XYZ file of C-alpha atoms in Angstrom:
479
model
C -39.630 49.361 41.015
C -41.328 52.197 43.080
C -43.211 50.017 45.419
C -40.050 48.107 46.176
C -37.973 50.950 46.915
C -40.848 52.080 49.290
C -41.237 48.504 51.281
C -37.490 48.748 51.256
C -37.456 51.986 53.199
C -40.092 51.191 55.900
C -37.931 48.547 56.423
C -35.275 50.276 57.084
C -37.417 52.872 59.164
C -38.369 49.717 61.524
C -35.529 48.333 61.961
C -34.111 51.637 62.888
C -36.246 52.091 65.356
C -35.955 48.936 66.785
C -32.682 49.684 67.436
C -32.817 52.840 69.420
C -35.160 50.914 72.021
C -33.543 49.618 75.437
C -32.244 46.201 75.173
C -34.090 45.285 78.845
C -37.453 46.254 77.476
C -37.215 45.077 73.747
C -39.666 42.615 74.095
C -42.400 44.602 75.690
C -41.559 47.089 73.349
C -42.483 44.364 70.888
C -45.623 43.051 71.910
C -48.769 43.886 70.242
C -47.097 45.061 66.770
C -47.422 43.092 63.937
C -43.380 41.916 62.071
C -43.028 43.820 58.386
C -43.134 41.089 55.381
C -39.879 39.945 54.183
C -37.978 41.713 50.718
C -38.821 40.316 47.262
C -36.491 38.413 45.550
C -34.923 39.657 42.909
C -36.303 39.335 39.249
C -34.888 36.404 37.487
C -33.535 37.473 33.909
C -35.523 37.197 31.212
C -35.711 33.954 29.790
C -38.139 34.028 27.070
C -36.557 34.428 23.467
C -37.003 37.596 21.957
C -35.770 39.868 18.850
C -32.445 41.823 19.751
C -29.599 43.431 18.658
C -25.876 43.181 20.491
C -22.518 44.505 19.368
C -19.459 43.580 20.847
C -16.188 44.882 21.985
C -14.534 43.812 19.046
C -16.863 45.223 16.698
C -18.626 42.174 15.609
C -21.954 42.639 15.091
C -25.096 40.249 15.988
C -28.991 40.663 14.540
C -31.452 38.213 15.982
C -32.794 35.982 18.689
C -31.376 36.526 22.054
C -31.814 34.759 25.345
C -30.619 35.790 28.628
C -28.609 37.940 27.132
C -26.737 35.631 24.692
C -27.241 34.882 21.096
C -29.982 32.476 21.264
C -31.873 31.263 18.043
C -31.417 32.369 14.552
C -29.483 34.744 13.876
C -26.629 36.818 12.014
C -23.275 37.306 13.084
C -21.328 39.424 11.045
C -17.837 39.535 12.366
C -15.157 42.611 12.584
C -12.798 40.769 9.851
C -15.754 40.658 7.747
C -16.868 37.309 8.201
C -20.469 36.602 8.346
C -22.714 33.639 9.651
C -26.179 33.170 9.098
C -27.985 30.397 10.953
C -29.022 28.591 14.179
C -27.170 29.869 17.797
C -27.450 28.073 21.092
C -26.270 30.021 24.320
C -24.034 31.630 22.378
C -22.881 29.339 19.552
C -23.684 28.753 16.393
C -25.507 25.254 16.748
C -27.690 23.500 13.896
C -28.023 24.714 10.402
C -25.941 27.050 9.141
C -24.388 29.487 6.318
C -20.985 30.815 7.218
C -19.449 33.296 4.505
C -15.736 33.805 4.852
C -14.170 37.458 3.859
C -12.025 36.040 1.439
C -15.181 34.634 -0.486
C -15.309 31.060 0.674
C -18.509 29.734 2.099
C -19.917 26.741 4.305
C -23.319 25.811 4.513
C -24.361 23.263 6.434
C -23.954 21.799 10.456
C -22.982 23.626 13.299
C -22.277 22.244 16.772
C -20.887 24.086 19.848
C -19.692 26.778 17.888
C -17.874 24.462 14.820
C -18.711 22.938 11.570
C -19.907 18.906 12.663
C -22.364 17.407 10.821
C -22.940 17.287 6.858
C -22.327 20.463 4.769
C -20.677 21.950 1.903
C -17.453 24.006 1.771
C -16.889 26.433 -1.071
C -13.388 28.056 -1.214
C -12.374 31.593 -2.732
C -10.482 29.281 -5.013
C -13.172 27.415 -6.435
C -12.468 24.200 -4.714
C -15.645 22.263 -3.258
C -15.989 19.820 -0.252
C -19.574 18.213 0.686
C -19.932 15.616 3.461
C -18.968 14.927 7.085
C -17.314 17.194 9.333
C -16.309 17.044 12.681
C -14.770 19.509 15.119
C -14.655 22.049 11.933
C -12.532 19.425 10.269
C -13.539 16.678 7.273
C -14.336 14.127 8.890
C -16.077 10.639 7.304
C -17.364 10.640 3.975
C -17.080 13.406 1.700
C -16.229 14.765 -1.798
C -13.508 17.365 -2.882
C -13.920 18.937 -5.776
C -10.388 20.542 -6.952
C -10.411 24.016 -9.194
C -8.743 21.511 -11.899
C -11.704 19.590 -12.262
C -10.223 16.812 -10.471
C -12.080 14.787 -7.198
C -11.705 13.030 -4.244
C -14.347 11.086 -2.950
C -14.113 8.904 0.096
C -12.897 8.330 3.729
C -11.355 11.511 5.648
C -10.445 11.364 9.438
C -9.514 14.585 10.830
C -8.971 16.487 8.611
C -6.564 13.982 6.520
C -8.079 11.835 3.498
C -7.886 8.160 4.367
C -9.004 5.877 1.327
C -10.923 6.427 -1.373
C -11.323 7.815 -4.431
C -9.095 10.050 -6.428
C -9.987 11.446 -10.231
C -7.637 13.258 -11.828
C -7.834 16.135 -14.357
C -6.007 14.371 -17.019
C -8.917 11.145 -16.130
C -6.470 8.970 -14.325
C -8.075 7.729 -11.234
C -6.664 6.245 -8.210
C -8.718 3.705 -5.979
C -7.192 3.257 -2.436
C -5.456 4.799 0.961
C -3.906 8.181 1.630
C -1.746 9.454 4.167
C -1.388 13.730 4.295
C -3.269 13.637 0.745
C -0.943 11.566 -1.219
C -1.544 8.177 -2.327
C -0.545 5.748 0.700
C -0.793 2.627 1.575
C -2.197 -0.298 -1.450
C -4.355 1.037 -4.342
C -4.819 1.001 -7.917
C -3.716 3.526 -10.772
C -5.165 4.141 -13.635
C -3.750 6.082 -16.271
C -5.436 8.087 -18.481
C -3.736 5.931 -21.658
C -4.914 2.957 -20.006
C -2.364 1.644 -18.169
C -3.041 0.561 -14.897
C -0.442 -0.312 -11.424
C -2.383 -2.171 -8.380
C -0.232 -2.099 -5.520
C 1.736 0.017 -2.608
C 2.354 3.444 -2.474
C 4.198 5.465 -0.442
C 3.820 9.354 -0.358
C 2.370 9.377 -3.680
C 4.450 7.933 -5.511
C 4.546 3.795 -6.639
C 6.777 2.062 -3.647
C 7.074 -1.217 -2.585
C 5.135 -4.398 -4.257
C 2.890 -4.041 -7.215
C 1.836 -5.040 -10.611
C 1.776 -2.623 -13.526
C -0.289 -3.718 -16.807
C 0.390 -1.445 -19.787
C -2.344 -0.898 -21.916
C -0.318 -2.596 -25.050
C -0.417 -5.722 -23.122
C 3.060 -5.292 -21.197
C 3.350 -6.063 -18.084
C 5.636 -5.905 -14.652
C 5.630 -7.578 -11.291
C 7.235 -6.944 -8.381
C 8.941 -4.598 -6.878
C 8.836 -0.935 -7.387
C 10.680 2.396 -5.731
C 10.006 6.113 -6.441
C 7.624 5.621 -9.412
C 10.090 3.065 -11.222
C 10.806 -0.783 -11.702
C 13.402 -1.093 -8.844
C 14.313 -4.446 -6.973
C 13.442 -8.049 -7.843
C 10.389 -8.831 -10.852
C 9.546 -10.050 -13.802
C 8.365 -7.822 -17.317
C 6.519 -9.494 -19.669
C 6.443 -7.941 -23.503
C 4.076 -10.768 -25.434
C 5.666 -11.514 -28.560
C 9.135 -10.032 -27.813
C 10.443 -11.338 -24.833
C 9.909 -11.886 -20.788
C 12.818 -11.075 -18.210
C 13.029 -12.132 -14.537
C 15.229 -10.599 -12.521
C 16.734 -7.445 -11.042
C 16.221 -3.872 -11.822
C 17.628 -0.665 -10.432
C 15.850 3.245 -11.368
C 13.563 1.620 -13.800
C 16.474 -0.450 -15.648
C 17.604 -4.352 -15.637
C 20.795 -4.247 -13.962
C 22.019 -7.214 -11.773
C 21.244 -10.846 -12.962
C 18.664 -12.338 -14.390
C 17.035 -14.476 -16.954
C 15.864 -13.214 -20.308
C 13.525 -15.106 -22.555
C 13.125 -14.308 -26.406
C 10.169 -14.717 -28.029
C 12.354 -16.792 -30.824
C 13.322 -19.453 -27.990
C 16.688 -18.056 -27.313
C 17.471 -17.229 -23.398
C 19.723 -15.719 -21.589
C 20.718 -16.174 -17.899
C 23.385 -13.566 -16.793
C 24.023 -10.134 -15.936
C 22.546 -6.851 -17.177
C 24.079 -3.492 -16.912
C 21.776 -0.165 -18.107
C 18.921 -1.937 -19.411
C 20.762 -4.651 -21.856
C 22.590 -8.274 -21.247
C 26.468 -6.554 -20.023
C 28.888 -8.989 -18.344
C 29.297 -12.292 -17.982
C 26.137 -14.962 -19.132
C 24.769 -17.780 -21.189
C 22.871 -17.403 -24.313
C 20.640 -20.877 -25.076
C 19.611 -20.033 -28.895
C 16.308 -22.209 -29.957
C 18.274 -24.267 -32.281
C 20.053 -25.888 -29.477
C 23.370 -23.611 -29.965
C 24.800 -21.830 -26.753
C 27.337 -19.102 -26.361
C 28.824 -18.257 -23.131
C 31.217 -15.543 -22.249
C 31.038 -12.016 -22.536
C 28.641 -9.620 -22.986
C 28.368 -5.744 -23.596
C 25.736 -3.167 -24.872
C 23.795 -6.322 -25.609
C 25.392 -8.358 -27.755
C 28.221 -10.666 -27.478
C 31.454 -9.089 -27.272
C 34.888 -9.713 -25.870
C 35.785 -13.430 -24.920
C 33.722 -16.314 -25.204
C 32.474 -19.907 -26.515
C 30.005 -20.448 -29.473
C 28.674 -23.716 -29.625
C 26.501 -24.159 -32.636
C 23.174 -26.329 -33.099
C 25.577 -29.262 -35.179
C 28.232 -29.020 -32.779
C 30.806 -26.789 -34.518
C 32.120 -24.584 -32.024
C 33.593 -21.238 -32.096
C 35.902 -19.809 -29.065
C 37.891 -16.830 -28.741
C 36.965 -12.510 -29.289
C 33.726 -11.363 -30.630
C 32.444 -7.994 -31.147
C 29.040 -7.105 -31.128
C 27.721 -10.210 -31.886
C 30.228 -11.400 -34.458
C 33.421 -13.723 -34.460
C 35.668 -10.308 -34.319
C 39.811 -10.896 -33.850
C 41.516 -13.934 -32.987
C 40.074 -17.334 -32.303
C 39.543 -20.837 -33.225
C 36.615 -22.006 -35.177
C 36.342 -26.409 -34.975
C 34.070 -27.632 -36.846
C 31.647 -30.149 -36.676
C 33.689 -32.203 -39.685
C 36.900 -32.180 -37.716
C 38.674 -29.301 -39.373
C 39.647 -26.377 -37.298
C 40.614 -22.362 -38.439
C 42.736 -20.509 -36.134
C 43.370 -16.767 -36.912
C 41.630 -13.852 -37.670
C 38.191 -13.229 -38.025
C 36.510 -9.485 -39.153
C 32.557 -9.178 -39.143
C 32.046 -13.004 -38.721
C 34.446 -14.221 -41.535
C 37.820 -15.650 -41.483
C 40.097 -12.432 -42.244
C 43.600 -11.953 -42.283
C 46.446 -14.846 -41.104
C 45.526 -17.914 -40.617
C 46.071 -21.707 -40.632
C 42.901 -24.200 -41.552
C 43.494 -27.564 -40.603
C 41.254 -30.064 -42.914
C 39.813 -33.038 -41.318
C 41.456 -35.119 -44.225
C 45.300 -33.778 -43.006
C 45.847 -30.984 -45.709
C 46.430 -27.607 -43.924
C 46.817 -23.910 -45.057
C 48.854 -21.219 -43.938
C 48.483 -17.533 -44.729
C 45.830 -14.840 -45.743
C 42.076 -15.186 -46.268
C 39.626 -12.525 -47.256
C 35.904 -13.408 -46.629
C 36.143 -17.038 -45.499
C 38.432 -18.430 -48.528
C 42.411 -18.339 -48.902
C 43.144 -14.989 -50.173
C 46.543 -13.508 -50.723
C 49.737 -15.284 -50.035
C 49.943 -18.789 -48.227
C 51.098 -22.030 -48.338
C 49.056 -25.328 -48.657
C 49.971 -28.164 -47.611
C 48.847 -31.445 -48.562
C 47.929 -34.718 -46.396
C 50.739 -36.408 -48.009
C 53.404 -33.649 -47.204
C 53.524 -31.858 -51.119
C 53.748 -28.261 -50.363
C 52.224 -25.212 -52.475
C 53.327 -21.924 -51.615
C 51.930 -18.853 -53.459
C 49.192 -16.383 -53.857
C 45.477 -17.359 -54.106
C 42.588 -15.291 -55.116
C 38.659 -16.069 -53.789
C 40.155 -19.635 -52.544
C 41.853 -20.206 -55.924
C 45.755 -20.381 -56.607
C 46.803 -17.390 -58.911
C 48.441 -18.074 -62.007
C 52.132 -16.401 -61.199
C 55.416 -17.553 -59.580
C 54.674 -20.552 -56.747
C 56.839 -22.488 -55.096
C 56.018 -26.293 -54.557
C 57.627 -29.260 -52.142
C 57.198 -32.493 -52.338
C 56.936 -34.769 -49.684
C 59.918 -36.607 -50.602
C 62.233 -33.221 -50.849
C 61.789 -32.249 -54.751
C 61.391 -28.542 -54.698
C 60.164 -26.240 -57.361
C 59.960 -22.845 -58.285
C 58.615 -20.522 -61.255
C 55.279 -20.307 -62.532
C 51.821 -22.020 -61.942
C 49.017 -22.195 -64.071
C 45.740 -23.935 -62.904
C 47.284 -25.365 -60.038
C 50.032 -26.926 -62.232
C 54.038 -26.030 -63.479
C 53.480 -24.033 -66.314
C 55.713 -21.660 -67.621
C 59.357 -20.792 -66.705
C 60.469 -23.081 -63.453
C 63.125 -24.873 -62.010
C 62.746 -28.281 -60.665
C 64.973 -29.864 -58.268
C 64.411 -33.536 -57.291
C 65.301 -34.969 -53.774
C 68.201 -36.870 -55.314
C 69.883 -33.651 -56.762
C 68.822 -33.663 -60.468
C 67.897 -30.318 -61.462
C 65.638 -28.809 -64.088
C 65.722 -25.359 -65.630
C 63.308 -24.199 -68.250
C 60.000 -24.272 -69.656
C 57.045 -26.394 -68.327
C 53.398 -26.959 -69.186
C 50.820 -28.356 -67.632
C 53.450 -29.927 -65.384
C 55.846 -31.354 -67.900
C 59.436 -30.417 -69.272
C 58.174 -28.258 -72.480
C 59.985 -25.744 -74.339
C 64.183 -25.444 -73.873
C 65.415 -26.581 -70.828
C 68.417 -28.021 -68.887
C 68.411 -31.217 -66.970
C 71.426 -31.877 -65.194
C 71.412 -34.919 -63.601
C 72.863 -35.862 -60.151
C 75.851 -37.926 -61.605
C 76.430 -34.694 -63.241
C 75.542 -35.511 -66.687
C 73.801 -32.140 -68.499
C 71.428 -32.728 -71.118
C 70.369 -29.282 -73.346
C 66.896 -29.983 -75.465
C 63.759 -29.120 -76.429
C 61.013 -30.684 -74.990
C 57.771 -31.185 -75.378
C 54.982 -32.717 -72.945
C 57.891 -34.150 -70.592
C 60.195 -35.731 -73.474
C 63.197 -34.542 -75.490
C 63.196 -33.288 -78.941
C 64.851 -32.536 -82.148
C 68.368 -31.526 -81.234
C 70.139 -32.282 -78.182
C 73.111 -31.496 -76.409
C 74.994 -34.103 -73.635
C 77.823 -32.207 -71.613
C 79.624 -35.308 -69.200
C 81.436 -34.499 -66.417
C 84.402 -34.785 -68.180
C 83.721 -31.983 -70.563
C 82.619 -34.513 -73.487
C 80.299 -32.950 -75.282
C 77.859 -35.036 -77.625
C 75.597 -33.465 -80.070
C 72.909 -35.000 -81.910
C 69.263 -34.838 -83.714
C-alpha cells in the first residue's frame, strides 16, 4: 500500500505541473521527458477459500469457510432464534449435505439446494414424527416415508408438500393402499381393517364415498354404492347362509325397494323402511305360497292376501306375521271361515261354510266352535246351542228342522235328551221327557186336530196308563 500511495502522488505532482505551463508552449515543454506509468488496478477480492468467522446484524452467527466474503464451504450457521445448520454453503446458501437442527428440537439431515431442503433426507420433529425421502423446494416431494408418533406410516407418492397415493398403516394395523388428497384418503383404494374386513373402492376426504365393495371378514359382503362411511344408494349385501338383498339403502339402512332373498327360498320384492321389509310387497315362500299386502317392522301386518302352497288362501288383517282380526280363510276343500282370527287361529264370531253345505254360526276358541252358535246342516236341520273344543255341550239347545219342526230343552250327545218340547211343522206339540231322541218319561202330545194324549213313554212309545182329552172335553182313561 505504501508504494502505491507514493506513485499516486508523483502523479499528482506531474500532472500539476503540467498544468501551470503555458498552453502555446506545452509541447516543447514536453519534449525530451519521459510520460509517468499508468495507476494499478485495484486488488481483486480474495477469492481463495479460507477459515472465517462472520456475525450478522441479526445476531446469527456463522463458523467456517468463507469466500469473497460470503459463506462459502462447510460450515455452521447458528441462527438468532436458535436454530442451527451444520453442512455444505455455496455463495451464501446452504447447498449439498446437510444437518439443520430446529429450536424446538426437530431436525433434518440430508439435501440442501439454493438455500432449501431438495434432495433425499430425513426429517425428525419435536414431536417424534419421522419423514425420509424426497424433498423439493423444502417441501416432500416424491417418494418418502412418514412415520407418525402413534406408530402409524405413510409410505408413498407426495407432490408438494401433499401425499398423493400410497401407503397408509395405521396404529390399530389397518392399512390403506391408494390416493390422497390434503392427507386423507382420496380418490380409489383399499381398506383394510384391523378385524379383517376389507372395502376396495372410492373415497372422498377420508371417508368411504362413492362406488365400492366391502368384504367382511365373516364372509359378508356389500356392493355398490357408499356415502360418508355407510351403505347409502343402490347395492346388493350378501350374508351366506341367511339371506342376500338388492336394492336401496339410505345412512347404512335398506330403505326404498328392493328384493330380499332368504336363505330358506322365500323372497321378497317390496319396500323397506329402517332396515326391515315396511310397506307394501310380495313375499314368494319356497313352498310355492305367496302373501302380498302389507308389511311393517318386518313381518306381515295390516291388510293382505295369503296364498298357501295347496291353494288355500287367506285374505284380510294380519299382525306381525299372523292371521290377526277379521278376514276370510277359503280353503283348498271349498269351505270358507269368515270372522275373527287372534294369533293365527279362528277366534271369536264367526260363520264356517263346509264344502258339503253345512254352515256354523257363532263363537270359536282356537280353531273349533267354542261357545254359543248355531249349526246348520246341508239339508236345512238347525242346532243352536253351546259347544265346547268343537263339541255340542250337553245343556238346553234348540233344534229346526228343515221342514219347520222346532225343538227346545236339553241335548245330550248331540241328541234330545232330557226335558224338551217338540213342535212338528204341522202343529202337534210335545212336552216332556226325551232320551236319546225319543218321547221317554211323562209327557204330553197334543196333536194338531187337538186331541191330547197324557202317558208315559218309553223309547218313543206310550206306556202303562194313559190319558185322551178330545176337543170336546171327553176324557178317556185307560191301562
Amino acid at each position: 500500500m505504501p508504494l502505491l500511495v507514493a506513485q499516486i502522488l508523483v502523479a499528482l505532482c506531474v500532472v500539476i505541473g503540467a498544468s501551470d505551463a503555458p498552453p502555446a508552449h506545452a509541447q516543447e515543454a514536453t519534449e525530451g521527458v519521459e510520460a509517468p506509468a499508468p495507476p494499478p488496478p485495484p486488488p481483486a477480492p480474495a477469492t481463495a477459500e479460507r477459515q472465517g468467522e462472520i456475525r450478522f446484524a441479526d445476531g446469527s452467527h456463522y463458523v467456517g469457510q468463507i469466500r469473497g466474503g460470503v459463506m462459502h464451504g462447510p460450515g455452521t450457521l447458528t441462527y438468532a432464534n436458535g436454530d442451527t445448520y451444520e453442512g455444505d454453503f455455496v455463495e451464501g446458501r446452504q447447498d449439498g449435505r446437510g444437518i439443520f437442527r430446529y429450536a424446538d428440537g426437530s431436525r433434518y439431515d440430508g439435501d440442501f439446494r439454493d438455500g432449501v431442503r431438495s434432495g433425499q433426507g430425513l426429517q425428525e420433529f419435536a414431536d417424534g414424527a419421522q419423514y425420509e425421502g424426497a424433498f423439493e423446494n423444502d417441501q416432500f416431494h416424491g417418494e418418502g416415508t412418514y412415520r407418525h408418533p402413534d406408530g402409524s406410516t405413510f409410505a408413498g407418492t407426495y407432490e408438494h408438500g401433499e401425499r398423493r397415493s400410497g401407503t397408509r398403516v395405521y396404529a390399530d394395523g389397518s392399512r390403506y393402499e391408494g390416493g390422497f388428497t390434503e392427507g386423507q384418503p382420496n380418490g380409489f383404494g383399499k381398506l383394510t381393517l384391523q378385524g379383517g374386513d376389507v372395502y376396495e373402492g372410492d373415497f372422498v376426504a377420508g371417508r368411504r364415498t362413492g362406488q365400492g365393495e366391502y368384504r367382511f371378514a365373516d364372509g359378508r359382503s356389500y356392493e355398490g354404492s357408499f356415502r360418508d362411511n355407510q351403505f347409502h344408494g343402490e347395492g346388493t349385501y350378501t350374508h351366506p347362509g341367511e339371506a342376500t338383498y338388492s336394492g336401496t339403502y339410505e345412512n347404512g339402512r335398506r330403505h326404498g325397494t328392493g328384493t330380499l332373498t332368504f336363505a330358506n327360498g322365500n323372497v321378497y320384492v317390496g319396500t323397506f323402511a329402517d332396515d326391515v321389509m315396511a310397506g307394501t310387497g310380495t313375499l314368494t315362500f319356497a313352498n310355492g305360497g305367496t302373501y302380498e299386502g302389507s308389511f311393517a317392522a318386518g313381518t306381515m301386518s295390516g291388510s293382505g292376501k295369503l296364498t298357501l302352497s295347496d291353494g288355500a288362501t287367506y285374505e284380510g288383517e294380519f299382525v306381525d306375521g299372523q292371521r290377526e282380526g277379521q278376514g276370510t280363510f277359503r280353503f283348498a276343500d271349498g269351505s270358507t271361515y269368515e270372522g275373527g282370527f287372534v294369533d293365527g287361529q279362528r277366534e271369536g264370531q264367526g260363520t264356517f261354510r263346509f264344502a258339503s253345505g253345512a254352515t256354523y254360526e257363532g263363537a270359536f276358541l282356537n280353531n273349533q266352535f267354542h261357545g254359543e252358535g248355531r249349526y246348520i246342516h246341508p239339508d236345512g236341520n238347525t242346532f243352536t246351542g253351546t259347544y265346547e273344543n268343537g263339541k255340542q255341550l250337553e245343556g238346553q239347545a234348540t233344534l229346526v228342522y228343515s221342514d219347520g219342526t222346532r225343538y227346545e230343552g236339553a241335548i245330550s250327545g248331540g241328541q234330545q235328551t232330557g226335558e224338551g218340547v217338540l213342535v212338528y211343522a204341522d202343529g202337534t206339540r210335545y212336552e216332556g221327557g226325551f232320551q236319546n231322541g225319543n218321547f221317554h218319561g211323562s209327557g204330553i202330545l197334543t196333536y194338531a186336530n187337538g186331541v191330547k194324549l197324557e202317558a208315559t213313554f218309553e223309547n218313543g212309545a206310550a206306556t202303562g196308563r194313559t190319558v185322551t182329552t178330545y176337543p170336546d172335553g171327553t176324557r178317556v182313561e185307560s191301562e
